Amino acid sequence: MSPGPARSTGRRRDPSGPPRRPQGQRPPVSDPARQVALDVLTAVRQDGAYANLVLPRLLREAKLSGRDAGLATELAYGTCRSLGQLDAITGAAGNRPLGELDGIVQDALRLGAYQLLKTRIPPHAAVSATVDLVRASEKPGGAGYVNAVLRRVSEADLATWVDRLAPDADEDPLGHLSLATAHPLWITSALADALGATALDGGEESELARALAADEGAPPVHLVVRPGVLERDELAAMSGGEPTRFSRYGVVLSSGDPGGIPAVADGRAGVQDEGSQLVAAALAAAPLDGPDVRWLDLAAGPGGKAALLGGLAAQRGARLDAVEPAAHRAKLVRQATAGLPVDVHVADGRDPGLAGGYDRVLLDAPCTGLGALRRRPEARWRRQQGDVAPLVTLQRELLASAARLVRPGGVVGYVTCSPHLAETAGVVDRAPDTLELLDARPLLPGVPELGPGPTVQLWPHRHGTDAMFLALFRRR
């Protein structure tokens, strides 16, 4: 076995490594894009920050735009998505446990390994630029170790590292896919359960492999019109986008900043995944006997579905009550629904203090978010299997509240952005006896591969949407 990389001594050991700088002299930070990416990783690790929230602020502070901002975003998000995979590889390439390393060294190893294994950045540039960031940090002594480990990582490509470190694909297909696609094993297993008995058919070309691969990279940006205010074709022409495949309210952008589109800026349109549009529209389209004027969104924050339902309610002479327990998120709901017949209530959906008798109730329940891992780069490594049970309890309590608040003959749409069976079929199977399960599939016309029904499961690899789940009930 060859020796592991040397501990940092401040002395360069290999003439092909990055140029040595004078002892005691830190280089200026001349690579703001990589510095921003490294700062994002530090904020995620050290402060529990959300990468998609902290990155825009850091880009503004660094005054980055265009190509540099794109590089910083790619490195920050890509590294966050791959954290566990990169840790396994850099751990094997090094000779010290990850927990013994300074935080800046951990972050730099992840950032450097991502560049080496998942980008076209030349290896010498990936290594030297990353090492320079460490030399310019408060812990410059770690630069030698980072240099040595990254040089070892660069000796093989990602497929080779996976072959070396992952379990055998035939003996442990879930374990192999987990490392190969950078997902925790419990999430890989949950997706396999949701896809069913054929999930692993086809080996590396299996549906599970495609589902996991769909979490790689940024999802397309979907816009949604406010019904009755703006037509979809107008939004497409204005934004340069294309109509969405399934939603009659959506437009998909290939690139660009949605905040710069006039209709988004003035509230005639918003940003919303096509899957969210489909499930909200399905609830609004469910056939109903009797009055149809009182609608309820029982878990409304941050307000995307409430805004779409509010627009549809306005066209049909209905009014929507939107419930959100967190005051700051309720403020977002008010902003999203301004000008619409929507009343926002800061309350717990389990007992919101509202009079019952609603005709339509949407319950977009809090969940693990396993269906939207594309949008939350670090989420797959932050969520834990132990999070599922408390969320299921909350989901069942909220569904019981929805069952109390809807009138006899009224409809309830139970929605999660997770395909985890405990959060979908498990909750539906134990729904209150007063609720009758309906076939939701006809309410998503033209959408293929919705599953065996009567519930609906969307998937990124099948539909290009988040993995939204919809169960539709009628109160007996």
mmCIF file of N, CA and C in Angstrom, residues 250-324:
data_model
loop_
_atom_site.group_PDB
_atom_site.id
_atom_site.type_symbol
_atom_site.label_atom_id
_atom_site.label_comp_id
_atom_site.label_asym_id
_atom_site.label_seq_id
_atom_site.Cartn_x
_atom_site.Cartn_y
_atom_site.Cartn_z
ATOM 1 N N GLY A 250 -48.527 27.216 -16.828
ATOM 2 C CA GLY A 250 -47.094 27.322 -16.632
ATOM 3 C C GLY A 250 -46.278 27.642 -17.870
ATOM 4 N N VAL A 251 -45.097 28.180 -17.628
ATOM 5 C CA VAL A 251 -44.079 28.447 -18.647
ATOM 6 C C VAL A 251 -42.751 27.970 -18.088
ATOM 7 N N VAL A 252 -41.944 27.335 -18.923
ATOM 8 C CA VAL A 252 -40.635 26.872 -18.473
ATOM 9 C C VAL A 252 -39.556 27.704 -19.156
ATOM 10 N N LEU A 253 -38.575 28.125 -18.349
ATOM 11 C CA LEU A 253 -37.465 28.929 -18.856
ATOM 12 C C LEU A 253 -36.244 28.048 -19.049
ATOM 13 N N SER A 254 -35.510 28.308 -20.103
ATOM 14 C CA SER A 254 -34.259 27.579 -20.303
ATOM 15 C C SER A 254 -33.109 28.266 -19.576
ATOM 16 N N SER A 255 -33.227 29.556 -19.333
ATOM 17 C CA SER A 255 -32.175 30.298 -18.638
ATOM 18 C C SER A 255 -32.739 31.657 -18.247
ATOM 19 N N GLY A 256 -31.920 32.424 -17.574
ATOM 20 C CA GLY A 256 -32.318 33.782 -17.231
ATOM 21 C C GLY A 256 -32.805 33.917 -15.801
ATOM 22 N N ASP A 257 -32.903 35.160 -15.365
ATOM 23 C CA ASP A 257 -33.321 35.477 -14.003
ATOM 24 C C ASP A 257 -34.814 35.794 -14.021
ATOM 25 N N PRO A 258 -35.650 34.947 -13.379
ATOM 26 C CA PRO A 258 -37.091 35.216 -13.417
ATOM 27 C C PRO A 258 -37.455 36.537 -12.756
ATOM 28 N N GLY A 259 -36.627 37.004 -11.820
ATOM 29 C CA GLY A 259 -36.929 38.261 -11.156
ATOM 30 C C GLY A 259 -36.888 39.452 -12.105
ATOM 31 N N GLY A 260 -36.237 39.285 -13.250
ATOM 32 C CA GLY A 260 -36.160 40.375 -14.208
ATOM 33 C C GLY A 260 -37.312 40.416 -15.194
ATOM 34 N N ILE A 261 -38.243 39.479 -15.089
ATOM 35 C CA ILE A 261 -39.399 39.444 -15.986
ATOM 36 C C ILE A 261 -40.477 40.365 -15.423
ATOM 37 N N PRO A 262 -40.977 41.303 -16.193
ATOM 38 C CA PRO A 262 -41.930 42.291 -15.661
ATOM 39 C C PRO A 262 -43.132 41.667 -14.957
ATOM 40 N N ALA A 263 -43.715 40.611 -15.529
ATOM 41 C CA ALA A 263 -44.916 40.016 -14.931
ATOM 42 C C ALA A 263 -44.618 39.378 -13.582
ATOM 43 N N VAL A 264 -43.407 38.866 -13.404
ATOM 44 C CA VAL A 264 -43.026 38.308 -12.109
ATOM 45 C C VAL A 264 -42.798 39.447 -11.121
ATOM 46 N N ALA A 265 -42.150 40.492 -11.591
ATOM 47 C CA ALA A 265 -41.849 41.625 -10.708
ATOM 48 C C ALA A 265 -43.119 42.314 -10.213
ATOM 49 N N ASP A 266 -44.158 42.377 -11.056
ATOM 50 C CA ASP A 266 -45.366 43.095 -10.626
ATOM 51 C C ASP A 266 -46.464 42.164 -10.113
ATOM 52 N N GLY A 267 -46.180 40.871 -9.993
ATOM 53 C CA GLY A 267 -47.121 39.959 -9.349
ATOM 54 C C GLY A 267 -48.139 39.321 -10.271
ATOM 55 N N ARG A 268 -48.077 39.555 -11.565
ATOM 56 C CA ARG A 268 -49.007 38.885 -12.468
ATOM 57 C C ARG A 268 -48.590 37.437 -12.731
ATOM 58 N N ALA A 269 -47.406 37.088 -12.355
ATOM 59 C CA ALA A 269 -46.901 35.715 -12.484
ATOM 60 C C ALA A 269 -45.968 35.443 -11.314
ATOM 61 N N GLY A 270 -45.690 34.176 -11.092
ATOM 62 C CA GLY A 270 -44.788 33.795 -10.018
ATOM 63 C C GLY A 270 -43.901 32.649 -10.459
ATOM 64 N N VAL A 271 -43.012 32.240 -9.578
ATOM 65 C CA VAL A 271 -42.151 31.086 -9.825
ATOM 66 C C VAL A 271 -42.723 29.908 -9.061
ATOM 67 N N GLN A 272 -43.044 28.833 -9.768
ATOM 68 C CA GLN A 272 -43.636 27.669 -9.118
ATOM 69 C C GLN A 272 -43.412 26.425 -9.967
ATOM 70 N N ASP A 273 -42.948 25.368 -9.336
ATOM 71 C CA ASP A 273 -42.742 24.105 -10.043
ATOM 72 C C ASP A 273 -44.046 23.641 -10.693
ATOM 73 N N GLU A 274 -43.912 23.025 -11.870
ATOM 74 C CA GLU A 274 -45.096 22.577 -12.602
ATOM 75 C C GLU A 274 -45.902 21.554 -11.798
ATOM 76 N N GLY A 275 -45.222 20.714 -11.030
ATOM 77 C CA GLY A 275 -45.942 19.735 -10.227
ATOM 78 C C GLY A 275 -46.844 20.387 -9.202
ATOM 79 N N SER A 276 -46.380 21.467 -8.590
ATOM 80 C CA SER A 276 -47.222 22.189 -7.634
ATOM 81 C C SER A 276 -48.427 22.793 -8.330
ATOM 82 N N GLN A 277 -48.224 23.285 -9.543
ATOM 83 C CA GLN A 277 -49.351 23.821 -10.302
ATOM 84 C C GLN A 277 -50.386 22.725 -10.566
ATOM 85 N N LEU A 278 -49.912 21.551 -10.926
ATOM 86 C CA LEU A 278 -50.820 20.466 -11.298
ATOM 87 C C LEU A 278 -51.679 20.006 -10.128
ATOM 88 N N VAL A 279 -51.081 19.853 -8.952
ATOM 89 C CA VAL A 279 -51.873 19.346 -7.824
ATOM 90 C C VAL A 279 -52.855 20.393 -7.323
ATOM 91 N N ALA A 280 -52.468 21.672 -7.344
ATOM 92 C CA ALA A 280 -53.402 22.714 -6.920
ATOM 93 C C ALA A 280 -54.559 22.823 -7.912
ATOM 94 N N ALA A 281 -54.242 22.783 -9.194
ATOM 95 C CA ALA A 281 -55.290 22.869 -10.213
ATOM 96 C C ALA A 281 -56.212 21.644 -10.160
ATOM 97 N N ALA A 282 -55.659 20.479 -9.816
ATOM 98 C CA ALA A 282 -56.484 19.277 -9.714
ATOM 99 C C ALA A 282 -57.517 19.420 -8.613
ATOM 100 N N LEU A 283 -57.104 19.961 -7.478
ATOM 101 C CA LEU A 283 -58.070 20.176 -6.399
ATOM 102 C C LEU A 283 -59.177 21.126 -6.859
ATOM 103 N N ALA A 284 -58.794 22.196 -7.526
ATOM 104 C CA ALA A 284 -59.784 23.179 -7.981
ATOM 105 C C ALA A 284 -60.723 22.589 -9.028
ATOM 106 N N ALA A 285 -60.261 21.582 -9.761
ATOM 107 C CA ALA A 285 -61.073 20.996 -10.832
ATOM 108 C C ALA A 285 -61.926 19.828 -10.354
ATOM 109 N N ALA A 286 -61.745 19.369 -9.139
ATOM 110 C CA ALA A 286 -62.508 18.214 -8.657
ATOM 111 C C ALA A 286 -64.004 18.515 -8.699
ATOM 112 N N PRO A 287 -64.823 17.592 -9.257
ATOM 113 C CA PRO A 287 -66.271 17.837 -9.333
ATOM 114 C C PRO A 287 -66.883 17.964 -7.943
ATOM 115 N N LEU A 288 -67.862 18.838 -7.859
ATOM 116 C CA LEU A 288 -68.440 19.162 -6.555
ATOM 117 C C LEU A 288 -69.928 19.434 -6.728
ATOM 118 N N ASP A 289 -70.757 18.888 -5.875
ATOM 119 C CA ASP A 289 -72.183 19.228 -5.840
ATOM 120 C C ASP A 289 -72.405 20.272 -4.751
ATOM 121 N N GLY A 290 -73.309 21.199 -5.025
ATOM 122 C CA GLY A 290 -73.631 22.195 -4.002
ATOM 123 C C GLY A 290 -72.761 23.418 -4.104
ATOM 124 N N PRO A 291 -72.715 24.218 -3.061
ATOM 125 C CA PRO A 291 -71.965 25.481 -3.096
ATOM 126 C C PRO A 291 -70.475 25.254 -3.306
ATOM 127 N N ASP A 292 -69.834 26.274 -3.863
ATOM 128 C CA ASP A 292 -68.393 26.166 -4.144
ATOM 129 C C ASP A 292 -67.755 27.543 -3.963
ATOM 130 N N VAL A 293 -67.895 28.091 -2.788
ATOM 131 C CA VAL A 293 -67.446 29.467 -2.560
ATOM 132 C C VAL A 293 -66.460 29.608 -1.404
ATOM 133 N N ARG A 294 -66.310 28.575 -0.572
ATOM 134 C CA ARG A 294 -65.384 28.675 0.573
ATOM 135 C C ARG A 294 -64.258 27.664 0.374
ATOM 136 N N TRP A 295 -63.059 28.201 0.171
ATOM 137 C CA TRP A 295 -61.891 27.354 -0.040
ATOM 138 C C TRP A 295 -60.902 27.590 1.097
ATOM 139 N N LEU A 296 -60.076 26.584 1.354
ATOM 140 C CA LEU A 296 -59.127 26.670 2.472
ATOM 141 C C LEU A 296 -57.788 26.060 2.054
ATOM 142 N N ASP A 297 -56.705 26.779 2.335
ATOM 143 C CA ASP A 297 -55.338 26.247 2.202
ATOM 144 C C ASP A 297 -54.806 26.124 3.618
ATOM 145 N N LEU A 298 -54.681 24.884 4.104
ATOM 146 C CA LEU A 298 -54.449 24.654 5.529
ATOM 147 C C LEU A 298 -52.977 24.738 5.933
ATOM 148 N N ALA A 299 -52.061 24.748 5.001
ATOM 149 C CA ALA A 299 -50.623 24.886 5.289
ATOM 150 C C ALA A 299 -50.022 25.706 4.152
ATOM 151 N N ALA A 300 -50.275 26.996 4.170
ATOM 152 C CA ALA A 300 -50.152 27.813 2.961
ATOM 153 C C ALA A 300 -48.747 28.335 2.668
ATOM 154 N N GLY A 301 -47.899 28.489 3.678
ATOM 155 C CA GLY A 301 -46.595 29.103 3.412
ATOM 156 C C GLY A 301 -45.751 28.295 2.460
ATOM 157 N N PRO A 302 -44.991 28.988 1.580
ATOM 158 C CA PRO A 302 -44.842 30.436 1.433
ATOM 159 C C PRO A 302 -45.862 31.095 0.502
ATOM 160 N N GLY A 303 -46.825 30.331 -0.024
ATOM 161 C CA GLY A 303 -47.925 30.988 -0.719
ATOM 162 C C GLY A 303 -48.069 30.703 -2.191
ATOM 163 N N GLY A 304 -47.239 29.854 -2.758
ATOM 164 C CA GLY A 304 -47.325 29.583 -4.191
ATOM 165 C C GLY A 304 -48.660 28.961 -4.597
ATOM 166 N N LYS A 305 -49.051 27.906 -3.898
ATOM 167 C CA LYS A 305 -50.322 27.247 -4.241
ATOM 168 C C LYS A 305 -51.500 28.130 -3.851
ATOM 169 N N ALA A 306 -51.371 28.879 -2.753
ATOM 170 C CA ALA A 306 -52.449 29.793 -2.353
ATOM 171 C C ALA A 306 -52.673 30.847 -3.435
ATOM 172 N N ALA A 307 -51.607 31.309 -4.062
ATOM 173 C CA ALA A 307 -51.761 32.323 -5.106
ATOM 174 C C ALA A 307 -52.478 31.749 -6.324
ATOM 175 N N LEU A 308 -52.128 30.517 -6.714
ATOM 176 C CA LEU A 308 -52.815 29.912 -7.856
ATOM 177 C C LEU A 308 -54.284 29.647 -7.527
ATOM 178 N N LEU A 309 -54.535 29.089 -6.326
ATOM 179 C CA LEU A 309 -55.923 28.843 -5.931
ATOM 180 C C LEU A 309 -56.681 30.159 -5.792
ATOM 181 N N GLY A 310 -56.021 31.190 -5.265
ATOM 182 C CA GLY A 310 -56.676 32.485 -5.118
ATOM 183 C C GLY A 310 -57.088 33.057 -6.464
ATOM 184 N N GLY A 311 -56.235 32.889 -7.471
ATOM 185 C CA GLY A 311 -56.577 33.360 -8.814
ATOM 186 C C GLY A 311 -57.759 32.604 -9.386
ATOM 187 N N LEU A 312 -57.790 31.287 -9.177
ATOM 188 C CA LEU A 312 -58.916 30.489 -9.663
ATOM 189 C C LEU A 312 -60.191 30.823 -8.881
ATOM 190 N N ALA A 313 -60.040 31.045 -7.574
ATOM 191 C CA ALA A 313 -61.195 31.416 -6.756
ATOM 192 C C ALA A 313 -61.792 32.734 -7.240
ATOM 193 N N ALA A 314 -60.938 33.677 -7.602
ATOM 194 C CA ALA A 314 -61.414 34.985 -8.070
ATOM 195 C C ALA A 314 -62.260 34.833 -9.322
ATOM 196 N N GLN A 315 -61.859 33.924 -10.203
ATOM 197 C CA GLN A 315 -62.614 33.717 -11.442
ATOM 198 C C GLN A 315 -63.983 33.078 -11.191
ATOM 199 N N ARG A 316 -64.096 32.368 -10.071
ATOM 200 C CA ARG A 316 -65.316 31.585 -9.820
ATOM 201 C C ARG A 316 -66.139 32.141 -8.667
ATOM 202 N N GLY A 317 -65.814 33.326 -8.208
ATOM 203 C CA GLY A 317 -66.591 33.954 -7.153
ATOM 204 C C GLY A 317 -66.414 33.317 -5.790
ATOM 205 N N ALA A 318 -65.310 32.621 -5.598
ATOM 206 C CA ALA A 318 -65.032 31.988 -4.312
ATOM 207 C C ALA A 318 -64.020 32.826 -3.523
ATOM 208 N N ARG A 319 -63.803 32.425 -2.265
ATOM 209 C CA ARG A 319 -62.830 33.106 -1.411
ATOM 210 C C ARG A 319 -62.005 32.047 -0.685
ATOM 211 N N LEU A 320 -60.736 32.344 -0.519
ATOM 212 C CA LEU A 320 -59.793 31.374 0.063
ATOM 213 C C LEU A 320 -59.294 31.871 1.413
ATOM 214 N N ASP A 321 -59.351 30.992 2.422
ATOM 215 C CA ASP A 321 -58.663 31.232 3.687
ATOM 216 C C ASP A 321 -57.332 30.497 3.634
ATOM 217 N N ALA A 322 -56.237 31.206 3.934
ATOM 218 C CA ALA A 322 -54.905 30.612 3.902
ATOM 219 C C ALA A 322 -54.329 30.621 5.313
ATOM 220 N N VAL A 323 -53.960 29.445 5.806
ATOM 221 C CA VAL A 323 -53.482 29.286 7.176
ATOM 222 C C VAL A 323 -51.990 28.974 7.166
ATOM 223 N N GLU A 324 -51.239 29.706 7.979
ATOM 224 C CA GLU A 324 -49.808 29.478 8.092
ATOM 225 C C GLU A 324 -49.379 29.813 9.531
#
